[in-house]
Short mmCIF file of C-alpha atoms in Angstrom, two decimals:
data_model
loop_
_atom_site.label_atom_id
_atom_site.label_comp_id
_atom_site.label_asym_id
_atom_site.label_seq_id
_atom_site.Cartn_x
_atom_site.Cartn_y
_atom_site.Cartn_z
CA MET A 3 -46.87 204.29 111.67
CA PRO A 4 -46.77 206.19 108.85
CA ALA A 5 -44.70 209.42 109.54
CA ARG A 6 -47.99 211.51 109.22
CA ALA A 7 -49.61 210.09 111.88
CA ARG A 8 -46.34 210.03 114.10
CA ALA A 9 -46.11 213.67 113.29
CA ARG A 10 -49.91 213.91 115.08
CA GLN A 11 -49.08 212.58 117.86
CA LEU A 12 -46.34 214.06 119.11
CA GLN A 13 -48.10 217.51 118.02
CA ASN A 14 -49.88 216.16 120.87
CA HIS A 15 -47.60 216.26 123.56
CA ARG A 16 -47.10 219.36 124.87
CA ILE A 17 -45.20 222.02 127.65
CA SER A 18 -46.66 224.49 129.56
CA PHE A 19 -44.13 226.97 130.14
CA LYS A 20 -45.53 229.38 132.72
CA ILE A 21 -44.50 232.13 135.75
CA SER A 22 -46.15 231.80 139.00
CA PHE A 23 -44.98 233.94 141.83
CA PHE A 24 -46.48 231.75 144.26
CA GLN A 25 -44.21 228.90 142.79
CA ASP A 26 -40.97 230.98 142.64
CA VAL A 27 -41.99 231.99 146.40
CA PHE A 28 -42.00 228.26 147.17
CA THR A 29 -38.01 228.23 145.82
CA ILE A 30 -37.03 230.44 148.47
CA VAL A 31 -39.16 228.85 151.51
CA GLU A 32 -37.23 225.53 150.37
CA GLU A 33 -34.19 227.25 150.79
CA LEU A 34 -35.07 229.02 153.94
CA THR A 35 -35.69 225.94 155.55
CA GLY A 36 -32.80 223.70 154.50
CA ASP A 37 -35.63 221.42 152.56
CA CYS A 38 -33.86 222.25 148.80
CA PRO A 39 -31.66 221.95 146.43
CA GLY A 40 -28.73 224.19 148.45
CA VAL A 41 -29.03 226.45 145.78
CA GLY A 42 -29.14 229.60 148.04
CA LEU A 43 -31.32 232.41 147.22
CA PRO A 44 -31.22 234.59 143.94
CA GLU A 45 -28.42 237.36 143.99
CA GLY A 46 -29.60 240.53 145.24
CA PHE A 47 -32.26 239.22 147.51
CA ILE A 48 -30.84 239.28 151.08
CA VAL A 49 -32.83 237.68 154.11
CA GLU A 50 -32.16 238.60 158.02
CA LYS A 51 -30.13 235.59 159.98
CA LYS A 52 -33.21 235.29 162.56
CA TYR A 53 -35.76 234.06 159.39
CA TYR A 54 -33.78 231.41 158.63
CA ASP A 55 -33.81 230.12 161.80
CA LEU A 56 -37.82 230.89 161.48
CA PHE A 57 -37.64 228.74 158.53
CA LYS A 58 -35.79 226.36 159.82
CA ASN A 59 -37.81 225.94 162.95
CA LEU A 60 -41.17 225.93 161.36
CA GLN A 61 -40.50 223.07 158.86
CA LYS A 62 -39.15 220.80 162.00
CA LYS A 63 -42.85 221.81 163.60
CA TYR A 64 -44.89 221.81 160.39
CA CYS A 65 -43.36 220.43 157.55
CA LEU A 66 -43.46 223.83 155.73
CA THR A 67 -42.24 222.99 152.77
CA ASP A 68 -45.45 220.40 152.19
CA MET A 69 -48.18 222.17 153.67
CA TYR A 70 -46.81 225.13 151.58
CA ILE A 71 -47.21 223.74 148.22
CA THR A 72 -49.83 221.36 149.36
CA ASN A 73 -52.45 223.57 151.80
CA PHE A 74 -51.27 226.81 151.73
CA LYS A 75 -54.59 228.15 153.79
CA ALA A 76 -53.46 226.15 156.45
CA VAL A 77 -50.42 228.24 156.01
CA LYS A 78 -52.63 231.31 156.68
CA HIS A 79 -53.43 229.91 159.33
CA LEU A 80 -50.17 229.15 161.85
CA GLN A 81 -49.64 231.77 163.93
CA GLU A 82 -46.57 232.57 163.01
CA TRP A 83 -48.20 233.50 159.85
CA LYS A 84 -47.32 237.24 159.55
CA ARG A 85 -43.65 236.62 159.78
CA ILE A 86 -44.05 234.39 157.04
CA GLN A 87 -45.74 236.82 155.27
CA LYS A 88 -43.06 239.13 155.69
CA ILE A 89 -40.57 237.25 153.32
CA ILE A 90 -43.02 236.65 150.92
CA ALA A 91 -43.89 240.55 151.16
CA LEU A 92 -40.03 241.42 149.95
CA TYR A 93 -39.59 238.21 147.24
CA ASN A 94 -42.59 240.14 145.69
CA LEU A 95 -41.02 243.78 145.23
CA PHE A 96 -37.60 241.81 144.10
CA TRP A 97 -40.02 239.27 141.84
CA ASN A 98 -41.61 241.67 140.34
CA GLU A 99 -38.53 243.76 139.85
CA HIS A 100 -37.24 240.81 137.45
CA LYS A 101 -40.20 239.36 136.33
CA TYR A 102 -39.29 240.73 133.02
CA LYS A 103 -36.22 238.37 132.76
CA LEU A 104 -38.60 235.32 132.97
CA LEU A 105 -40.82 236.32 130.08
CA ASN A 106 -37.91 236.88 128.32
CA VAL A 107 -36.57 233.42 128.93
CA LYS A 108 -40.12 232.25 128.38
CA LYS A 109 -40.61 233.50 125.24
CA SER A 110 -37.15 232.33 123.53
CA LEU A 111 -37.98 228.85 124.94
CA LYS A 112 -40.61 228.40 122.50
CA LYS A 113 -38.54 228.93 119.35
CA GLU A 114 -35.52 226.61 121.12
CA MET A 115 -36.99 223.88 122.36
CA ASP A 116 -37.66 221.08 120.23
CA PHE A 117 -39.65 218.69 122.48
CA ASP A 118 -40.89 216.78 119.62
CA SER A 119 -37.60 215.34 118.67
CA PHE A 120 -36.82 214.93 121.95
CA ILE A 121 -39.58 212.66 122.79
CA LYS A 122 -39.37 210.81 119.73
CA LYS A 123 -35.39 210.26 120.79
CA LEU A 124 -36.27 209.50 124.53
CA GLU A 125 -38.87 206.80 123.47
CA GLU A 126 -36.16 205.02 120.97
CA ILE A 127 -33.86 204.51 124.12
CA THR A 128 -36.15 203.82 126.78
CA LYS A 129 -38.66 201.53 124.44
CA ILE A 130 -41.32 203.98 126.81
CA ALA A 131 -43.85 205.64 125.15
CA TRP A 132 -44.54 209.40 126.60
CA THR A 133 -48.47 209.32 127.03
CA THR A 134 -48.57 212.50 129.14
CA LYS A 135 -50.49 215.34 127.10
CA MET A 136 -49.61 218.79 129.03
CA LEU A 137 -46.89 218.81 131.68
CA ASP A 138 -46.60 222.49 133.17
CA LEU A 139 -43.12 223.82 133.64
CA PHE A 140 -42.76 226.59 135.93
CA LEU A 141 -39.41 229.16 135.19
CA THR A 142 -38.49 230.44 138.44
CA ILE A 143 -35.94 233.62 139.39
CA GLY A 144 -35.08 231.12 142.97
CA TYR A 145 -33.51 228.36 141.75
CA LYS A 146 -31.43 230.02 139.81
CA GLN A 147 -29.13 227.48 137.82
CA SER A 148 -31.35 224.10 139.40
CA GLY A 149 -34.31 222.49 138.67
CA THR A 150 -36.92 219.39 139.57
CA TYR A 151 -39.43 217.62 139.26
CA ASP A 152 -41.99 218.20 142.25
CA ARG A 153 -43.84 214.69 142.42
CA LYS A 154 -46.31 216.15 144.90
CA ILE A 155 -48.19 218.66 142.41
CA ASN A 156 -46.58 216.82 138.75
CA VAL A 157 -45.04 220.06 138.26
CA ILE A 158 -40.99 220.81 136.99
CA ARG A 159 -39.49 224.55 138.03
CA VAL A 160 -36.55 225.23 136.51
CA GLY A 161 -34.38 228.06 137.14
CA ILE A 162 -33.46 230.65 134.36
CA HIS A 163 -29.70 230.13 134.23
CA GLU A 164 -28.49 233.29 133.93
CA ASP A 165 -24.66 232.64 134.14
CA ASN A 166 -25.50 230.10 131.84
CA LYS A 167 -28.26 230.14 129.36
CA LEU A 168 -26.81 227.53 127.18
CA TYR A 169 -27.28 224.57 129.74
CA LEU A 170 -31.38 225.90 130.66
CA PRO A 171 -32.61 223.98 127.66
CA TYR A 172 -30.62 220.71 128.94
CA THR A 173 -31.74 221.71 132.88
CA ILE A 174 -35.53 221.08 131.09
CA TYR A 175 -34.66 218.01 129.34
CA HIS A 176 -33.22 216.34 132.62
CA GLU A 177 -36.11 216.77 134.81
CA LEU A 178 -38.51 215.45 131.71
CA ILE A 179 -36.36 212.73 131.97
CA HIS A 180 -37.08 212.67 135.62
CA PHE A 181 -40.67 212.70 134.66
CA HIS A 182 -40.62 210.18 132.05
CA ILE A 183 -38.52 208.09 134.73
CA ILE A 184 -41.37 207.86 137.20
CA ASN A 185 -45.05 208.68 135.61
CA HIS A 186 -44.15 206.20 132.07
CA MET A 187 -41.71 204.00 132.88
CA LYS A 188 -43.05 202.97 136.65
CA LEU A 189 -40.11 202.87 138.52
CA LYS A 190 -39.92 204.27 141.83
CA LEU A 191 -35.57 204.35 143.07
CA PRO A 192 -33.77 205.53 145.69
CA GLU A 193 -32.92 208.97 144.62
CA THR A 194 -29.00 207.93 143.72
CA GLU A 195 -30.13 205.51 141.62
CA GLU A 196 -33.10 207.27 139.61
CA GLU A 197 -30.33 210.13 139.18
CA ILE A 198 -28.07 207.58 137.49
CA LEU A 199 -30.71 206.19 135.40
CA CYS A 200 -31.46 209.98 134.38
CA ARG A 201 -28.00 211.07 133.49
CA ALA A 202 -27.48 207.35 131.56
CA ILE A 203 -30.63 208.44 129.16
CA PHE A 204 -29.73 211.95 129.30
CA LYS A 205 -25.96 210.89 128.25
CA LEU A 206 -27.98 208.40 124.80
CA VAL A 207 -30.30 211.07 123.96
CA PHE A 208 -27.77 213.59 123.34
CA ILE A 209 -25.18 211.77 122.24
CA ASN A 210 -23.38 214.40 119.76
CA ASP A 211 -24.34 216.77 121.42
CA LEU A 212 -20.94 218.15 123.26
CA ILE A 213 -22.63 220.87 125.58
CA ALA A 214 -24.84 218.21 126.63
CA GLN A 215 -22.00 215.86 127.54
CA SER A 216 -20.89 218.26 129.15
CA HIS A 217 -23.69 219.23 131.10
CA TRP A 218 -24.60 215.80 132.77
CA LYS A 219 -21.17 215.44 133.73
CA GLU A 220 -21.69 218.75 135.86
CA PHE A 221 -19.93 218.40 139.20
CA LEU A 222 -19.70 214.42 139.07
CA THR A 223 -16.65 212.77 140.49
CA GLN A 224 -14.75 210.29 138.15
CA GLN A 225 -16.86 207.28 139.61
CA GLU A 226 -19.66 208.36 139.83
CA GLN A 227 -19.53 209.28 135.63
CA GLU A 228 -17.94 205.94 135.23
CA LYS A 229 -21.26 204.19 136.99
CA ILE A 230 -23.19 206.59 134.47
CA ASN A 231 -21.33 205.77 131.99
CA LYS A 232 -22.24 201.79 132.94
CA LYS A 233 -26.14 202.35 133.01
CA ALA A 234 -26.15 203.53 129.49
CA GLU A 235 -24.26 200.72 128.17
CA GLU A 236 -26.87 198.35 129.34
CA PHE A 237 -30.04 200.74 127.49
CA GLN A 238 -27.79 200.27 124.55
CA PHE A 239 -28.28 196.19 125.16
CA LEU A 240 -31.55 196.30 125.98
#
């Protein structure tokens, strides 16, 4: 494919960075119910223990996280709605006080992210084309230094990494690889296997990037790293 045609094709693939109170509240609901990555509440946002108990019970009773993200109108009809609403209102105050952080990160990411180069490298390694034209990515205070690809509604949420801003772009790229595995490679893997594959691909995409190499190894045991290295070696022979 000619270079100009390739450039035009890549320009058709975009991440839309968004800020949404609704999406950010969801990270709090996940934390309170226990149905989450376990990242904790944002620093400075304090919730009484009785609300943890309430939301854990609601999760058992209604599967609240699924209901919230896929059918929020139904949440408003729950008999416990007024108690849920108190947490939403409390977080609304906190979120609006810290919203400027989200806006600042959103502005900087538009300059920092090299999406086209990433997609090109990802396609070269996986031998699978990225065909998605637009993908929504929500920046959150709630996830702090974590991220997730939400399969139920096909969006990505990423915390703004206040304590380690260098890692933020790499967390985004990591979640994009998860998206690629599911939507373009069409693989349905157990969670552990998908994570190994994701990090192996990530390692190869950023093979010469010292920060990225540190990022994918974070919190992993030596044995876990060896599994990822082995998977990366397998890809190099495709």
